[in-house]
GROMACS .gro file of C-alpha atoms in nm:
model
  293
    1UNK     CA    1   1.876   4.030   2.020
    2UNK     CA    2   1.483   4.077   2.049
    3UNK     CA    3   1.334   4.064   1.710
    4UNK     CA    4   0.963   4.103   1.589
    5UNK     CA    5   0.909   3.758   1.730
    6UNK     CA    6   0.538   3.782   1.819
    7UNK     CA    7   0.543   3.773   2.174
    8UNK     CA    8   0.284   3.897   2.337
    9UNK     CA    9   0.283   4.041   2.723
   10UNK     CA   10   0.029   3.948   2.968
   11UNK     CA   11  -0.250   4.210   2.889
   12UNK     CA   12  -0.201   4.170   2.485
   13UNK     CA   13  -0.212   3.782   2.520
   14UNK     CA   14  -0.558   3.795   2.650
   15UNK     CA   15  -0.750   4.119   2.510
   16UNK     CA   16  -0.653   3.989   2.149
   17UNK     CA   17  -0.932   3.738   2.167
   18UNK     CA   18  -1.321   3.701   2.146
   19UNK     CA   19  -1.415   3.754   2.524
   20UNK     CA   20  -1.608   3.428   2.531
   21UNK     CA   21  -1.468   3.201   2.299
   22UNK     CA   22  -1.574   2.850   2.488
   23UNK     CA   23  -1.953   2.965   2.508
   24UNK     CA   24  -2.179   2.981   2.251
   25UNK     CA   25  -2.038   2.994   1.939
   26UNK     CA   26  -1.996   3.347   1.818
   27UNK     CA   27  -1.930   3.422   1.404
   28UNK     CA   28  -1.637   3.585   1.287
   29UNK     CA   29  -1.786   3.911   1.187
   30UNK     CA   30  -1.917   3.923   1.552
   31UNK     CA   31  -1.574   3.834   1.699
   32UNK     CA   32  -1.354   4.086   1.470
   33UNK     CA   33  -1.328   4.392   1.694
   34UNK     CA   34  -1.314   4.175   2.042
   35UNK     CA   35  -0.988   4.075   1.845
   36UNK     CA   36  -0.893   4.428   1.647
   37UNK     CA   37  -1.002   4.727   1.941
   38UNK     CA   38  -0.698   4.596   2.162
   39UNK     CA   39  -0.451   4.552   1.942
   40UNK     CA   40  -0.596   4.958   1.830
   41UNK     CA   41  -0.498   5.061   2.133
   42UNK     CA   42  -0.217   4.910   2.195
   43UNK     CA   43  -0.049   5.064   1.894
   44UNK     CA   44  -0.222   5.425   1.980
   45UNK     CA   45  -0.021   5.399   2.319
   46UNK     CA   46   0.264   5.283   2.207
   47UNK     CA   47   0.333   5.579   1.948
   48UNK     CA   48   0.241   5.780   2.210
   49UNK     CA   49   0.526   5.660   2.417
   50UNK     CA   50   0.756   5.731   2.120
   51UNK     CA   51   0.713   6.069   2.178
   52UNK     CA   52   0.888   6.103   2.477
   53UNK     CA   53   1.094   5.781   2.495
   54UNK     CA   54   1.378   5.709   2.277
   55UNK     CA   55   1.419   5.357   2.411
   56UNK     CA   56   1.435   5.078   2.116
   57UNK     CA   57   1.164   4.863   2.331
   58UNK     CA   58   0.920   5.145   2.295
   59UNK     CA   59   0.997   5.125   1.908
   60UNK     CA   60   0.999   4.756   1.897
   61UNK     CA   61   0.638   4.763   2.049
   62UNK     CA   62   0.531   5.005   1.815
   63UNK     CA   63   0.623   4.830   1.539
   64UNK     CA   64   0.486   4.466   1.664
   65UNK     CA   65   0.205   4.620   1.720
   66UNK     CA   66   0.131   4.744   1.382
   67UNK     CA   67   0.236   4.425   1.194
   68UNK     CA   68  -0.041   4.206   1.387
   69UNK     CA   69  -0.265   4.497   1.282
   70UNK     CA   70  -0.167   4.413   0.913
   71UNK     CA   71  -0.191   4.023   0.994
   72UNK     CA   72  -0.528   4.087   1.177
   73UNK     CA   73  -0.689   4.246   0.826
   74UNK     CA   74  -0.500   3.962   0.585
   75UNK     CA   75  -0.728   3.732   0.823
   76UNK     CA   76  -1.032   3.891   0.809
   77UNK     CA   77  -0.964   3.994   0.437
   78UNK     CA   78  -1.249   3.778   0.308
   79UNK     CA   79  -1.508   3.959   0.523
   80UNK     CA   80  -1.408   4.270   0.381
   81UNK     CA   81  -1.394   4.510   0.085
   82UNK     CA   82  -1.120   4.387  -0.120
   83UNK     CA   83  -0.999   4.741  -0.210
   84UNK     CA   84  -1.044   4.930   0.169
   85UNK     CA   85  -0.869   4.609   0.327
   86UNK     CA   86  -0.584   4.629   0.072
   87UNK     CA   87  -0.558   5.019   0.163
   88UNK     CA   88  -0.565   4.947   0.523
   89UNK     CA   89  -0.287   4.696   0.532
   90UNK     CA   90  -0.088   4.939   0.329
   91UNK     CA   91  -0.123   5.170   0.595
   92UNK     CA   92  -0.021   4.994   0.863
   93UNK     CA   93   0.271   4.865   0.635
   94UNK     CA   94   0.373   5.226   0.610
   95UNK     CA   95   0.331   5.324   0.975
   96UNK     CA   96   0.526   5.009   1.100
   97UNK     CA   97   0.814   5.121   0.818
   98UNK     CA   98   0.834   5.468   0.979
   99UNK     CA   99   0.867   5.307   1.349
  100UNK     CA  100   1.144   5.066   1.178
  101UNK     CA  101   1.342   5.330   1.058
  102UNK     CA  102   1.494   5.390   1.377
  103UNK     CA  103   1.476   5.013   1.485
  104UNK     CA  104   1.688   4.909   1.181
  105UNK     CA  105   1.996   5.131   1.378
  106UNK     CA  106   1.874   4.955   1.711
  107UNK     CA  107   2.004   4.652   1.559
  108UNK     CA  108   2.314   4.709   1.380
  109UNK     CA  109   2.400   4.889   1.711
  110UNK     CA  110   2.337   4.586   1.851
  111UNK     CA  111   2.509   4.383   1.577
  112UNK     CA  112   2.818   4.517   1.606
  113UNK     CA  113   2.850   4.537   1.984
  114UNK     CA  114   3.015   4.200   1.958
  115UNK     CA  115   3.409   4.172   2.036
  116UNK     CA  116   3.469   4.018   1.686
  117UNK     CA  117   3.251   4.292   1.499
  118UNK     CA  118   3.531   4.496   1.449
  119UNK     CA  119   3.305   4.846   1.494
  120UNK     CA  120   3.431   5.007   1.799
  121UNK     CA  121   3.534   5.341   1.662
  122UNK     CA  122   3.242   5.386   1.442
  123UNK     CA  123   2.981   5.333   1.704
  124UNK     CA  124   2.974   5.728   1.791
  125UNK     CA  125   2.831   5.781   1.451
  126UNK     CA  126   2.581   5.498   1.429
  127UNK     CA  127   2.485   5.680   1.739
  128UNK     CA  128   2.437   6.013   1.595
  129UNK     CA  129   2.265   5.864   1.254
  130UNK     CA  130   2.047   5.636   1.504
  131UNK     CA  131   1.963   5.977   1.676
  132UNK     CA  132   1.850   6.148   1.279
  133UNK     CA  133   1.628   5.857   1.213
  134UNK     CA  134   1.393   5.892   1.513
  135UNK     CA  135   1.345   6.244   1.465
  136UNK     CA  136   1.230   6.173   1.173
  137UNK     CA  137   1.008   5.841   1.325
  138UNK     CA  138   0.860   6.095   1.555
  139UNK     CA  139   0.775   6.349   1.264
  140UNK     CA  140   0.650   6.083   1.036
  141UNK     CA  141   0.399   5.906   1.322
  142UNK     CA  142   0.318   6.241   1.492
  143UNK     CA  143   0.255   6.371   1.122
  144UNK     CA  144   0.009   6.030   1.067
  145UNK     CA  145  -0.242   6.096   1.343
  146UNK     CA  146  -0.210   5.756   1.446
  147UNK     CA  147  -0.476   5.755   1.669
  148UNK     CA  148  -0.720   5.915   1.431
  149UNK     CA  149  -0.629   5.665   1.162
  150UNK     CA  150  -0.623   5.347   1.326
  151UNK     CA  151  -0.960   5.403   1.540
  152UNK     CA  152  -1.101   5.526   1.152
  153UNK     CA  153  -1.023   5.180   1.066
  154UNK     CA  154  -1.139   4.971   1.308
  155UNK     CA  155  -1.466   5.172   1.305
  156UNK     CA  156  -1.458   5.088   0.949
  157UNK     CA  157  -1.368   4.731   0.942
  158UNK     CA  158  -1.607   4.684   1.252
  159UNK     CA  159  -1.920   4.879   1.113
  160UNK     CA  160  -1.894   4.646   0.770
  161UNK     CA  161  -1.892   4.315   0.968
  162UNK     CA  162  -2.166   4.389   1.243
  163UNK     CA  163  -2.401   4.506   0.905
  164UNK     CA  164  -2.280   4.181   0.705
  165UNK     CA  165  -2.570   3.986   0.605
  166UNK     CA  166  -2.384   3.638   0.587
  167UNK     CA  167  -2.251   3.485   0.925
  168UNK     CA  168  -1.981   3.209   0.901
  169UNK     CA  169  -1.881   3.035   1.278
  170UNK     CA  170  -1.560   3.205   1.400
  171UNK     CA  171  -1.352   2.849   1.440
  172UNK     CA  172  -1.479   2.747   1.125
  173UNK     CA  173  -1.370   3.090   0.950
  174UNK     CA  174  -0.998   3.062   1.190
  175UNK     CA  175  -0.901   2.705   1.023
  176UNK     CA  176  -0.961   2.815   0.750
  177UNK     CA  177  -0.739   3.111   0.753
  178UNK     CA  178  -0.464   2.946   0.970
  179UNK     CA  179  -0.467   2.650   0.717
  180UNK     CA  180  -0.398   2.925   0.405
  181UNK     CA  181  -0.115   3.066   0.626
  182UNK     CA  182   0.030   2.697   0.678
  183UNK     CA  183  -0.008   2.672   0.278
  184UNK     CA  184   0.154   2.992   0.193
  185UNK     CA  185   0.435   2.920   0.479
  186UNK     CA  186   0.507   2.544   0.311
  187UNK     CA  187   0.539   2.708  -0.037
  188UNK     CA  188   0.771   2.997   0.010
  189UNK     CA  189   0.979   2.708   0.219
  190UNK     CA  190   0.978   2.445  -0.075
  191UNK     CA  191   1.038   2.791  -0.324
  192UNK     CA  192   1.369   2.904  -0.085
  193UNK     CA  193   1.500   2.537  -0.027
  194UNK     CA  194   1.522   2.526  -0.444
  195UNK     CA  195   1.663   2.886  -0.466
  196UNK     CA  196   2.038   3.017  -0.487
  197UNK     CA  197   2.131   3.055  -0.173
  198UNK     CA  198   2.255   3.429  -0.273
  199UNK     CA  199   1.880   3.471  -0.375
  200UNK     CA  200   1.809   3.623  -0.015
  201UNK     CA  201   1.448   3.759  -0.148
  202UNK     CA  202   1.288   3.371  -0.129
  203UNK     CA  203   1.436   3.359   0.249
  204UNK     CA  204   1.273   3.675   0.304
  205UNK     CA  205   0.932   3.524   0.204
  206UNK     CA  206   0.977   3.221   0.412
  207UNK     CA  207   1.017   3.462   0.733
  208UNK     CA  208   0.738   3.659   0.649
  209UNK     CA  209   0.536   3.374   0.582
  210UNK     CA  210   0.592   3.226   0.915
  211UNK     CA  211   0.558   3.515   1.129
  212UNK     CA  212   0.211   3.599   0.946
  213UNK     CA  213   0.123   3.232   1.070
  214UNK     CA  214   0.277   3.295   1.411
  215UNK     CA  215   0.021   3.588   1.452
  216UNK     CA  216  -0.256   3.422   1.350
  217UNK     CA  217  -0.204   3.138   1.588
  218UNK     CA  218  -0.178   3.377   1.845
  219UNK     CA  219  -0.512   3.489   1.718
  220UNK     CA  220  -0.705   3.220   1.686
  221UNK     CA  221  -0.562   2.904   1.870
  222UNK     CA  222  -0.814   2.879   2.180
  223UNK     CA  223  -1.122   2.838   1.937
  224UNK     CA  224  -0.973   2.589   1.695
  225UNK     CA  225  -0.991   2.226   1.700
  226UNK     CA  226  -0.693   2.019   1.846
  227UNK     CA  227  -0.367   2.158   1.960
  228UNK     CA  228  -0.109   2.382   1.765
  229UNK     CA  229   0.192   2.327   1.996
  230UNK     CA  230   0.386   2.170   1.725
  231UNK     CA  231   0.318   2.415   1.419
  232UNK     CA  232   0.363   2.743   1.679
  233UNK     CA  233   0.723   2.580   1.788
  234UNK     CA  234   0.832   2.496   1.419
  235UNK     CA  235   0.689   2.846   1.355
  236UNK     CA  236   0.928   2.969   1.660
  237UNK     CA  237   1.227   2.827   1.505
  238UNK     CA  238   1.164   2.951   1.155
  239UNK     CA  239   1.116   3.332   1.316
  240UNK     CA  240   1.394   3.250   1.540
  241UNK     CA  241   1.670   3.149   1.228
  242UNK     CA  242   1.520   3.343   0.934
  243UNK     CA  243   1.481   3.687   1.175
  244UNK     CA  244   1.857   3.652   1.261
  245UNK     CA  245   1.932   3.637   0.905
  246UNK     CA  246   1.725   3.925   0.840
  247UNK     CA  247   1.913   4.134   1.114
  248UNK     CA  248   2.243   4.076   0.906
  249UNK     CA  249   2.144   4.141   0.553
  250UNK     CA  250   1.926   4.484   0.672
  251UNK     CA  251   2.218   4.573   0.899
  252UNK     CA  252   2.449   4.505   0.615
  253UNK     CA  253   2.256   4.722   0.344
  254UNK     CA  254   2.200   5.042   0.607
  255UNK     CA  255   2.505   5.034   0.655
  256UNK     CA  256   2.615   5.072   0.260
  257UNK     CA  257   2.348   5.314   0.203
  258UNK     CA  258   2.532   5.545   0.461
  259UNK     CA  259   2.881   5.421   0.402
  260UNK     CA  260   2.956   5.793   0.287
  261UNK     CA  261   2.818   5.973   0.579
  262UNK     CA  262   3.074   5.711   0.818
  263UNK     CA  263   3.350   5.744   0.641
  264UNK     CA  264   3.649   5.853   0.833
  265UNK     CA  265   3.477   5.723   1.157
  266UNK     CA  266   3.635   5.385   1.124
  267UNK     CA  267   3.713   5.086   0.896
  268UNK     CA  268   3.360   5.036   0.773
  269UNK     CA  269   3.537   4.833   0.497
  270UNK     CA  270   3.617   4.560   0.821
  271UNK     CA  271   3.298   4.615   0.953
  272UNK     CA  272   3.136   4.493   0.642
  273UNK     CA  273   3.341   4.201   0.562
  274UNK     CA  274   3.199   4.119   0.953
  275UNK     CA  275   2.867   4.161   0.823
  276UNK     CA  276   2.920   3.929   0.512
  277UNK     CA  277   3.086   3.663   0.701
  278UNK     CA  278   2.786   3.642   0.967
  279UNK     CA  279   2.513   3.693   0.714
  280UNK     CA  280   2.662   3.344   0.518
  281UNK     CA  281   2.696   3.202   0.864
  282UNK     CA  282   2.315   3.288   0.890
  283UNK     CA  283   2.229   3.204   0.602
  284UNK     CA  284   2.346   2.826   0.602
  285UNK     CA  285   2.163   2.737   0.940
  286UNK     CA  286   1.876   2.902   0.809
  287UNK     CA  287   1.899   2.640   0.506
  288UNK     CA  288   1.927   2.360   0.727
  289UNK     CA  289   1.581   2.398   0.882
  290UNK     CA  290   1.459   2.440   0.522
  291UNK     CA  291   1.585   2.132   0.479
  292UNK     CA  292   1.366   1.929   0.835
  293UNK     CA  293   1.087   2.057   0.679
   0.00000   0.00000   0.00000
């Protein structure tokens, strides 16, 4: 199943990044829209495509594309204006919910395509509720004026910077902010390896934690010092693990929240003890690597 993993394709990998980042040193107010404008117009395109294609990659993009957006600011949060970056991130947050919408179907869809899944005569209406949700995607984003609102922000966020009287080195100012991502990453890990394991909420942390890290390694790798190989692959395997379990226990509550609308469309009730069974499954190898930390 292709989750949020933070995989980038050719052209994102390298137009994410300042254009000369083994020259002279640039600062990170400098480098900030070299990283920002691409990732702008990725997302612009992308719910663009959703217009006119129903596919879940063109949702999936969308989506990615929007959540390094919010990782992006969280980086460059000490730069900027406590209270504008807070309201940007938001934003994205909200435009990257409406894209999920419709991707949260994708993968209970998905889910229960297996043999064992037990959801063969209720696919027809996952379907049809799959079909409801990205009308209402396409409303919501086409509603937005995504365009208009993310180039507002990156003219924003890139006017304050280039008029910022302080200048701090960009791979000085990346460490730093990969090193509070590795901080935040080992607590929430040390918080969910003490927790219940019923208390999904500190596993949620943990993946979030690790796929804010992901993106900002993606970010900032090629100017900092020494190699990351070994934090991006334990990062890999956290996303890996802790976005399977994720798939489960969101595929599991959509499919509560519209157990009423499915009824009579097939044994949800078997479906669901499916669901339960996999997300425990999930849940104890997700544990385990909590436990190699």
């Amino acid at each position: 199943m292709k989750r949020d993993s933070g995989k980038m394709d050719k052209q994102s990998a390298t137009g994410d990044r300042p254009a000369n980042p083994a020259g002279t040193a640039p600062s990170a107010q400098a480098a900030f829209t070299s990283y920002a404008a691409p990732l702008v117009g990725h997302a612009v395109e992308f719910a663009s495509a959703v217009r006119v294609d129903a596919s879940p990659e063109a949702l999936h993009k969308l989506r990615v594309s929007l959540r390094r957006l919010r990782s992006l600011w969280w980086a460059f949060a000490p730069l900027l204006e406590k209270d504008e970056s807070i309201r940007q991130r938001a934003l994205f947050k909200y435009l990257a919910t409406a894209a999920g919408k419709t991707r949260d179907w994708d993968i209970l869809i998905e889910l229960l395509s297996q043999e064992d899944s037990g959801a063969h005569d209720i696919t027809p209406k996952l379907q049809e509720a799959r079909g409801s949700a990205l009308a209402v995607s396409r409303e919501t984003l086409s509603n937005a004026d995504v365009k208009h609102l993310l180039r507002e922000a990156l003219a924003g966020a890139s006017k304050e910077l280039n008029t910022a009287h302080e200048r701090m080195p960009l791979r000085k100012f990346a460490a730093r902010r990969v090193d509070a991502a590795k901080r935040s990453l080992k607590k929430r890990m040390k918080r969910a390896n003490r927790a219940r394991r019923s208390d999904y909420t500190a596993f949620h942390d943990v993946r979030k934690a690790g796929k804010k890290l992901r993106y900002l390694l993606d970010f900032f790798e090629p100017v900092l010092k020494g190699s990351c190989k070994s934090t991006a692959r334990r990062v890999k395997r956290i996303q890996k693990r802790f976005g399977a379990l994720n798939d489960v226990v969101a595929s599991e509550g959509l499919l509560r929240e519209h157990a009423a609308s499915l009824a009579g469309s097939g044994d949800a009730g078997v479906t669901l003890d499916w669901l339960g069974k996999e997300r425990k499954r999930r849940m104890r190898t997700a544990a385990a690597l909590l436990r190699k930390r």
